[in-house]
Amino acid sequence: MATILIVDDEPFLIMDGLQIIKSLKANEKTKNIPVIMCTARDSVSDVDESFRLGAVGYIVKPFSLQRIRDKVDEILGDKKEEGVTANSPEGI
């Protein structure tokens, strides 16, 4: 199954969320995968930098599982017609 969405819940030990976006966008095979940032960082500069680098969503902690589902469904709007949603195994 192809990757259709990445939800980044920082922190990672190897690279942070911004580095993940940079890496994904630099790779021809992964550059079109949508990335949603999930982080405690809520400064305007962090949000702006994430979107500048290519994130399609930004959710500040704490958040509910429903908030994640809503954002995933929003981002994958076209996929809903194919039966993939945040509630299906393929959508998470």
mmCIF file of N, CA and C in Angstrom:
data_model
loop_
_atom_site.group_PDB
_atom_site.id
_atom_site.type_symbol
_atom_site.label_atom_id
_atom_site.label_comp_id
_atom_site.label_asym_id
_atom_site.label_seq_id
_atom_site.Cartn_x
_atom_site.Cartn_y
_atom_site.Cartn_z
ATOM 1 N N MET A 1 0.838 -1.174 0.000
ATOM 2 C CA MET A 1 0.000 0.000 0.000
ATOM 3 C C MET A 1 0.889 1.246 0.000
ATOM 4 N N ALA A 2 0.523 2.232 -0.766
ATOM 5 C CA ALA A 2 1.278 3.474 -0.848
ATOM 6 C C ALA A 2 0.997 4.360 0.359
ATOM 7 N N THR A 3 1.990 5.141 0.729
ATOM 8 C CA THR A 3 1.799 6.113 1.804
ATOM 9 C C THR A 3 1.006 7.280 1.252
ATOM 10 N N ILE A 4 -0.087 7.633 1.951
ATOM 11 C CA ILE A 4 -0.910 8.733 1.469
ATOM 12 C C ILE A 4 -0.891 9.935 2.398
ATOM 13 N N LEU A 5 -0.332 9.776 3.591
ATOM 14 C CA LEU A 5 -0.304 10.881 4.550
ATOM 15 C C LEU A 5 0.688 10.568 5.653
ATOM 16 N N ILE A 6 1.395 11.596 6.112
ATOM 17 C CA ILE A 6 2.272 11.457 7.268
ATOM 18 C C ILE A 6 1.816 12.455 8.315
ATOM 19 N N VAL A 7 1.585 11.965 9.520
ATOM 20 C CA VAL A 7 1.287 12.828 10.659
ATOM 21 C C VAL A 7 2.521 12.815 11.538
ATOM 22 N N ASP A 8 3.153 13.959 11.682
ATOM 23 C CA ASP A 8 4.399 14.063 12.439
ATOM 24 C C ASP A 8 4.103 14.511 13.858
ATOM 25 N N ASP A 9 4.383 13.630 14.814
ATOM 26 C CA ASP A 9 4.211 13.940 16.230
ATOM 27 C C ASP A 9 5.595 14.031 16.851
ATOM 28 N N GLU A 10 6.137 15.228 16.925
ATOM 29 C CA GLU A 10 7.485 15.434 17.445
ATOM 30 C C GLU A 10 7.563 15.048 18.914
ATOM 31 N N PRO A 11 8.708 14.854 19.509
ATOM 32 C CA PRO A 11 10.027 14.926 18.901
ATOM 33 C C PRO A 11 10.523 13.559 18.436
ATOM 34 N N PHE A 12 11.318 13.574 17.415
ATOM 35 C CA PHE A 12 12.010 12.378 16.955
ATOM 36 C C PHE A 12 13.446 12.454 17.449
ATOM 37 N N LEU A 13 14.040 11.322 17.681
ATOM 38 C CA LEU A 13 15.421 11.310 18.153
ATOM 39 C C LEU A 13 16.409 11.581 17.030
ATOM 40 N N ILE A 14 16.048 11.196 15.815
ATOM 41 C CA ILE A 14 16.973 11.322 14.692
ATOM 42 C C ILE A 14 16.836 12.675 14.003
ATOM 43 N N MET A 15 15.607 13.128 13.787
ATOM 44 C CA MET A 15 15.399 14.426 13.155
ATOM 45 C C MET A 15 14.090 15.028 13.641
ATOM 46 N N ASP A 16 14.019 16.352 13.623
ATOM 47 C CA ASP A 16 12.790 16.999 14.060
ATOM 48 C C ASP A 16 11.812 17.115 12.891
ATOM 49 N N GLY A 17 10.636 17.617 13.175
ATOM 50 C CA GLY A 17 9.583 17.689 12.167
ATOM 51 C C GLY A 17 9.963 18.494 10.941
ATOM 52 N N LEU A 18 10.657 19.607 11.137
ATOM 53 C CA LEU A 18 11.064 20.425 9.997
ATOM 54 C C LEU A 18 12.069 19.684 9.124
ATOM 55 N N GLN A 19 12.965 18.937 9.753
ATOM 56 C CA GLN A 19 13.926 18.138 8.987
ATOM 57 C C GLN A 19 13.214 17.028 8.216
ATOM 58 N N ILE A 20 12.178 16.459 8.818
ATOM 59 C CA ILE A 20 11.404 15.420 8.131
ATOM 60 C C ILE A 20 10.751 15.993 6.881
ATOM 61 N N ILE A 21 10.134 17.164 7.014
ATOM 62 C CA ILE A 21 9.506 17.789 5.845
ATOM 63 C C ILE A 21 10.547 18.045 4.762
ATOM 64 N N LYS A 22 11.686 18.626 5.125
ATOM 65 C CA LYS A 22 12.743 18.907 4.151
ATOM 66 C C LYS A 22 13.169 17.639 3.429
ATOM 67 N N SER A 23 13.367 16.575 4.189
ATOM 68 C CA SER A 23 13.803 15.305 3.613
ATOM 69 C C SER A 23 12.759 14.734 2.659
ATOM 70 N N LEU A 24 11.504 14.748 3.080
ATOM 71 C CA LEU A 24 10.433 14.224 2.229
ATOM 72 C C LEU A 24 10.300 15.032 0.943
ATOM 73 N N LYS A 25 10.336 16.340 1.039
ATOM 74 C CA LYS A 25 10.142 17.206 -0.126
ATOM 75 C C LYS A 25 11.326 17.157 -1.080
ATOM 76 N N ALA A 26 12.496 16.765 -0.589
ATOM 77 C CA ALA A 26 13.686 16.667 -1.431
ATOM 78 C C ALA A 26 13.748 15.358 -2.210
ATOM 79 N N ASN A 27 12.905 14.404 -1.852
ATOM 80 C CA ASN A 27 12.918 13.087 -2.480
ATOM 81 C C ASN A 27 11.778 12.989 -3.490
ATOM 82 N N GLU A 28 12.113 12.665 -4.708
ATOM 83 C CA GLU A 28 11.113 12.575 -5.780
ATOM 84 C C GLU A 28 9.979 11.605 -5.440
ATOM 85 N N LYS A 29 10.289 10.519 -4.747
ATOM 86 C CA LYS A 29 9.276 9.507 -4.424
ATOM 87 C C LYS A 29 8.344 9.931 -3.294
ATOM 88 N N THR A 30 8.780 10.865 -2.445
ATOM 89 C CA THR A 30 7.972 11.229 -1.277
ATOM 90 C C THR A 30 7.515 12.688 -1.269
ATOM 91 N N LYS A 31 7.899 13.456 -2.258
ATOM 92 C CA LYS A 31 7.641 14.898 -2.216
ATOM 93 C C LYS A 31 6.162 15.272 -2.225
ATOM 94 N N ASN A 32 5.299 14.388 -2.705
ATOM 95 C CA ASN A 32 3.870 14.702 -2.772
ATOM 96 C C ASN A 32 3.052 14.131 -1.618
ATOM 97 N N ILE A 33 3.708 13.510 -0.644
ATOM 98 C CA ILE A 33 2.986 12.973 0.513
ATOM 99 C C ILE A 33 2.640 14.127 1.449
ATOM 100 N N PRO A 34 1.361 14.306 1.775
ATOM 101 C CA PRO A 34 0.985 15.384 2.700
ATOM 102 C C PRO A 34 1.523 15.117 4.106
ATOM 103 N N VAL A 35 1.967 16.178 4.773
ATOM 104 C CA VAL A 35 2.491 16.077 6.133
ATOM 105 C C VAL A 35 1.690 17.002 7.049
ATOM 106 N N ILE A 36 1.187 16.444 8.147
ATOM 107 C CA ILE A 36 0.522 17.230 9.181
ATOM 108 C C ILE A 36 1.448 17.262 10.388
ATOM 109 N N MET A 37 1.794 18.444 10.832
ATOM 110 C CA MET A 37 2.641 18.599 12.012
ATOM 111 C C MET A 37 1.771 18.556 13.266
ATOM 112 N N CYS A 38 2.176 17.767 14.255
ATOM 113 C CA CYS A 38 1.518 17.703 15.569
ATOM 114 C C CYS A 38 2.594 18.036 16.595
ATOM 115 N N THR A 39 2.468 19.172 17.250
ATOM 116 C CA THR A 39 3.556 19.659 18.081
ATOM 117 C C THR A 39 3.055 20.556 19.205
ATOM 118 N N ALA A 40 3.884 20.731 20.206
ATOM 119 C CA ALA A 40 3.581 21.673 21.282
ATOM 120 C C ALA A 40 4.047 23.078 20.915
ATOM 121 N N ARG A 41 4.807 23.189 19.853
ATOM 122 C CA ARG A 41 5.316 24.493 19.418
ATOM 123 C C ARG A 41 4.181 25.286 18.770
ATOM 124 N N ASP A 42 3.886 26.441 19.351
ATOM 125 C CA ASP A 42 2.746 27.202 18.843
ATOM 126 C C ASP A 42 3.094 28.621 18.405
ATOM 127 N N SER A 43 4.370 28.901 18.231
ATOM 128 C CA SER A 43 4.748 30.245 17.789
ATOM 129 C C SER A 43 4.416 30.421 16.307
ATOM 130 N N VAL A 44 4.127 31.643 15.941
ATOM 131 C CA VAL A 44 3.806 31.955 14.548
ATOM 132 C C VAL A 44 4.962 31.561 13.643
ATOM 133 N N SER A 45 6.192 31.770 14.092
ATOM 134 C CA SER A 45 7.346 31.435 13.256
ATOM 135 C C SER A 45 7.452 29.931 13.012
ATOM 136 N N ASP A 46 7.141 29.107 14.014
ATOM 137 C CA ASP A 46 7.163 27.649 13.824
ATOM 138 C C ASP A 46 6.087 27.213 12.834
ATOM 139 N N VAL A 47 4.898 27.766 12.981
ATOM 140 C CA VAL A 47 3.795 27.432 12.075
ATOM 141 C C VAL A 47 4.148 27.867 10.658
ATOM 142 N N ASP A 48 4.590 29.108 10.502
ATOM 143 C CA ASP A 48 4.945 29.629 9.180
ATOM 144 C C ASP A 48 6.040 28.805 8.517
ATOM 145 N N GLU A 49 7.069 28.447 9.286
ATOM 146 C CA GLU A 49 8.181 27.665 8.734
ATOM 147 C C GLU A 49 7.706 26.290 8.280
ATOM 148 N N SER A 50 6.833 25.672 9.046
ATOM 149 C CA SER A 50 6.311 24.354 8.666
ATOM 150 C C SER A 50 5.565 24.424 7.340
ATOM 151 N N PHE A 51 4.701 25.420 7.199
ATOM 152 C CA PHE A 51 3.954 25.566 5.944
ATOM 153 C C PHE A 51 4.874 25.975 4.800
ATOM 154 N N ARG A 52 5.853 26.810 5.071
ATOM 155 C CA ARG A 52 6.797 27.220 4.029
ATOM 156 C C ARG A 52 7.556 26.010 3.473
ATOM 157 N N LEU A 53 7.878 25.078 4.360
ATOM 158 C CA LEU A 53 8.617 23.887 3.939
ATOM 159 C C LEU A 53 7.731 22.842 3.271
ATOM 160 N N GLY A 54 6.401 22.966 3.431
ATOM 161 C CA GLY A 54 5.525 22.041 2.725
ATOM 162 C C GLY A 54 4.501 21.299 3.548
ATOM 163 N N ALA A 55 4.399 21.571 4.846
ATOM 164 C CA ALA A 55 3.346 20.926 5.645
ATOM 165 C C ALA A 55 1.983 21.373 5.125
ATOM 166 N N VAL A 56 0.995 20.493 5.223
ATOM 167 C CA VAL A 56 -0.363 20.833 4.781
ATOM 168 C C VAL A 56 -1.302 21.047 5.958
ATOM 169 N N GLY A 57 -0.824 20.757 7.163
ATOM 170 C CA GLY A 57 -1.625 20.950 8.362
ATOM 171 C C GLY A 57 -0.723 21.129 9.563
ATOM 172 N N TYR A 58 -1.264 21.767 10.603
ATOM 173 C CA TYR A 58 -0.486 22.036 11.811
ATOM 174 C C TYR A 58 -1.438 21.973 12.986
ATOM 175 N N ILE A 59 -1.205 21.050 13.910
ATOM 176 C CA ILE A 59 -2.062 20.870 15.078
ATOM 177 C C ILE A 59 -1.202 21.024 16.327
ATOM 178 N N VAL A 60 -1.650 21.903 17.220
ATOM 179 C CA VAL A 60 -0.902 22.175 18.449
ATOM 180 C C VAL A 60 -1.437 21.301 19.579
ATOM 181 N N LYS A 61 -0.504 20.700 20.332
ATOM 182 C CA LYS A 61 -0.857 19.871 21.492
ATOM 183 C C LYS A 61 -1.307 20.755 22.639
ATOM 184 N N PRO A 62 -2.168 20.290 23.495
ATOM 185 C CA PRO A 62 -2.841 18.990 23.425
ATOM 186 C C PRO A 62 -3.990 19.040 22.424
ATOM 187 N N PHE A 63 -4.313 17.887 21.872
ATOM 188 C CA PHE A 63 -5.411 17.790 20.917
ATOM 189 C C PHE A 63 -6.108 16.461 21.119
ATOM 190 N N SER A 64 -7.301 16.354 20.593
ATOM 191 C CA SER A 64 -8.073 15.119 20.718
ATOM 192 C C SER A 64 -7.869 14.252 19.480
ATOM 193 N N LEU A 65 -8.148 12.981 19.621
ATOM 194 C CA LEU A 65 -8.102 12.077 18.479
ATOM 195 C C LEU A 65 -9.077 12.544 17.405
ATOM 196 N N GLN A 66 -10.209 13.084 17.817
ATOM 197 C CA GLN A 66 -11.184 13.581 16.840
ATOM 198 C C GLN A 66 -10.601 14.727 16.020
ATOM 199 N N ARG A 67 -9.802 15.580 16.645
ATOM 200 C CA ARG A 67 -9.162 16.690 15.915
ATOM 201 C C ARG A 67 -8.240 16.146 14.841
ATOM 202 N N ILE A 68 -7.497 15.097 15.165
ATOM 203 C CA ILE A 68 -6.629 14.456 14.168
ATOM 204 C C ILE A 68 -7.478 13.881 13.038
ATOM 205 N N ARG A 69 -8.527 13.154 13.382
ATOM 206 C CA ARG A 69 -9.397 12.572 12.355
ATOM 207 C C ARG A 69 -9.975 13.642 11.444
ATOM 208 N N ASP A 70 -10.438 14.737 12.034
ATOM 209 C CA ASP A 70 -11.014 15.819 11.234
ATOM 210 C C ASP A 70 -9.990 16.401 10.273
ATOM 211 N N LYS A 71 -8.762 16.617 10.750
ATOM 212 C CA LYS A 71 -7.716 17.186 9.902
ATOM 213 C C LYS A 71 -7.317 16.211 8.802
ATOM 214 N N VAL A 72 -7.195 14.933 9.136
ATOM 215 C CA VAL A 72 -6.857 13.926 8.128
ATOM 216 C C VAL A 72 -7.951 13.868 7.067
ATOM 217 N N ASP A 73 -9.208 13.839 7.485
ATOM 218 C CA ASP A 73 -10.309 13.813 6.519
ATOM 219 C C ASP A 73 -10.306 15.067 5.647
ATOM 220 N N GLU A 74 -9.981 16.210 6.237
ATOM 221 C CA GLU A 74 -9.906 17.459 5.474
ATOM 222 C C GLU A 74 -8.814 17.371 4.406
ATOM 223 N N ILE A 75 -7.644 16.905 4.805
ATOM 224 C CA ILE A 75 -6.506 16.822 3.895
ATOM 225 C C ILE A 75 -6.736 15.778 2.806
ATOM 226 N N LEU A 76 -7.335 14.672 3.184
ATOM 227 C CA LEU A 76 -7.546 13.579 2.232
ATOM 228 C C LEU A 76 -8.924 13.636 1.585
ATOM 229 N N GLY A 77 -9.494 14.805 1.479
ATOM 230 C CA GLY A 77 -10.844 14.966 0.953
ATOM 231 C C GLY A 77 -11.122 14.151 -0.297
ATOM 232 N N ASP A 78 -10.210 14.145 -1.237
ATOM 233 C CA ASP A 78 -10.417 13.384 -2.468
ATOM 234 C C ASP A 78 -10.433 11.890 -2.207
ATOM 235 N N LYS A 79 -9.676 11.443 -1.224
ATOM 236 C CA LYS A 79 -9.601 10.017 -0.915
ATOM 237 C C LYS A 79 -10.885 9.499 -0.288
ATOM 238 N N LYS A 80 -11.669 10.386 0.338
ATOM 239 C CA LYS A 80 -12.918 9.955 0.967
ATOM 240 C C LYS A 80 -13.832 9.286 -0.057
ATOM 241 N N GLU A 81 -13.799 9.798 -1.287
ATOM 242 C CA GLU A 81 -14.622 9.214 -2.343
ATOM 243 C C GLU A 81 -14.187 7.788 -2.656
ATOM 244 N N GLU A 82 -12.925 7.485 -2.367
ATOM 245 C CA GLU A 82 -12.398 6.140 -2.606
ATOM 246 C C GLU A 82 -12.567 5.248 -1.387
ATOM 247 N N GLY A 83 -13.168 5.776 -0.316
ATOM 248 C CA GLY A 83 -13.411 4.976 0.877
ATOM 249 C C GLY A 83 -12.331 5.045 1.923
ATOM 250 N N VAL A 84 -11.330 5.909 1.758
ATOM 251 C CA VAL A 84 -10.265 6.046 2.739
ATOM 252 C C VAL A 84 -10.563 7.261 3.602
ATOM 253 N N THR A 85 -10.708 7.061 4.916
ATOM 254 C CA THR A 85 -10.927 8.152 5.865
ATOM 255 C C THR A 85 -10.051 7.920 7.079
ATOM 256 N N ALA A 86 -10.080 8.845 7.999
ATOM 257 C CA ALA A 86 -9.298 8.691 9.230
ATOM 258 C C ALA A 86 -9.816 7.544 10.079
ATOM 259 N N ASN A 87 -11.026 7.089 9.835
ATOM 260 C CA ASN A 87 -11.587 5.979 10.605
ATOM 261 C C ASN A 87 -11.258 4.617 10.008
ATOM 262 N N SER A 88 -10.732 4.593 8.789
ATOM 263 C CA SER A 88 -10.378 3.320 8.175
ATOM 264 C C SER A 88 -8.895 3.049 8.407
ATOM 265 N N PRO A 89 -8.480 1.791 8.444
ATOM 266 C CA PRO A 89 -7.071 1.471 8.687
ATOM 267 C C PRO A 89 -6.134 2.136 7.689
ATOM 268 N N GLU A 90 -6.588 2.329 6.451
ATOM 269 C CA GLU A 90 -5.737 2.943 5.445
ATOM 270 C C GLU A 90 -5.530 4.428 5.708
ATOM 271 N N GLY A 91 -6.432 5.050 6.452
ATOM 272 C CA GLY A 91 -6.382 6.493 6.641
ATOM 273 C C GLY A 91 -5.519 6.953 7.791
ATOM 274 N N ILE A 92 -5.118 6.070 8.672
ATOM 275 C CA ILE A 92 -4.295 6.485 9.812
ATOM 276 C C ILE A 92 -2.896 5.955 9.634
#
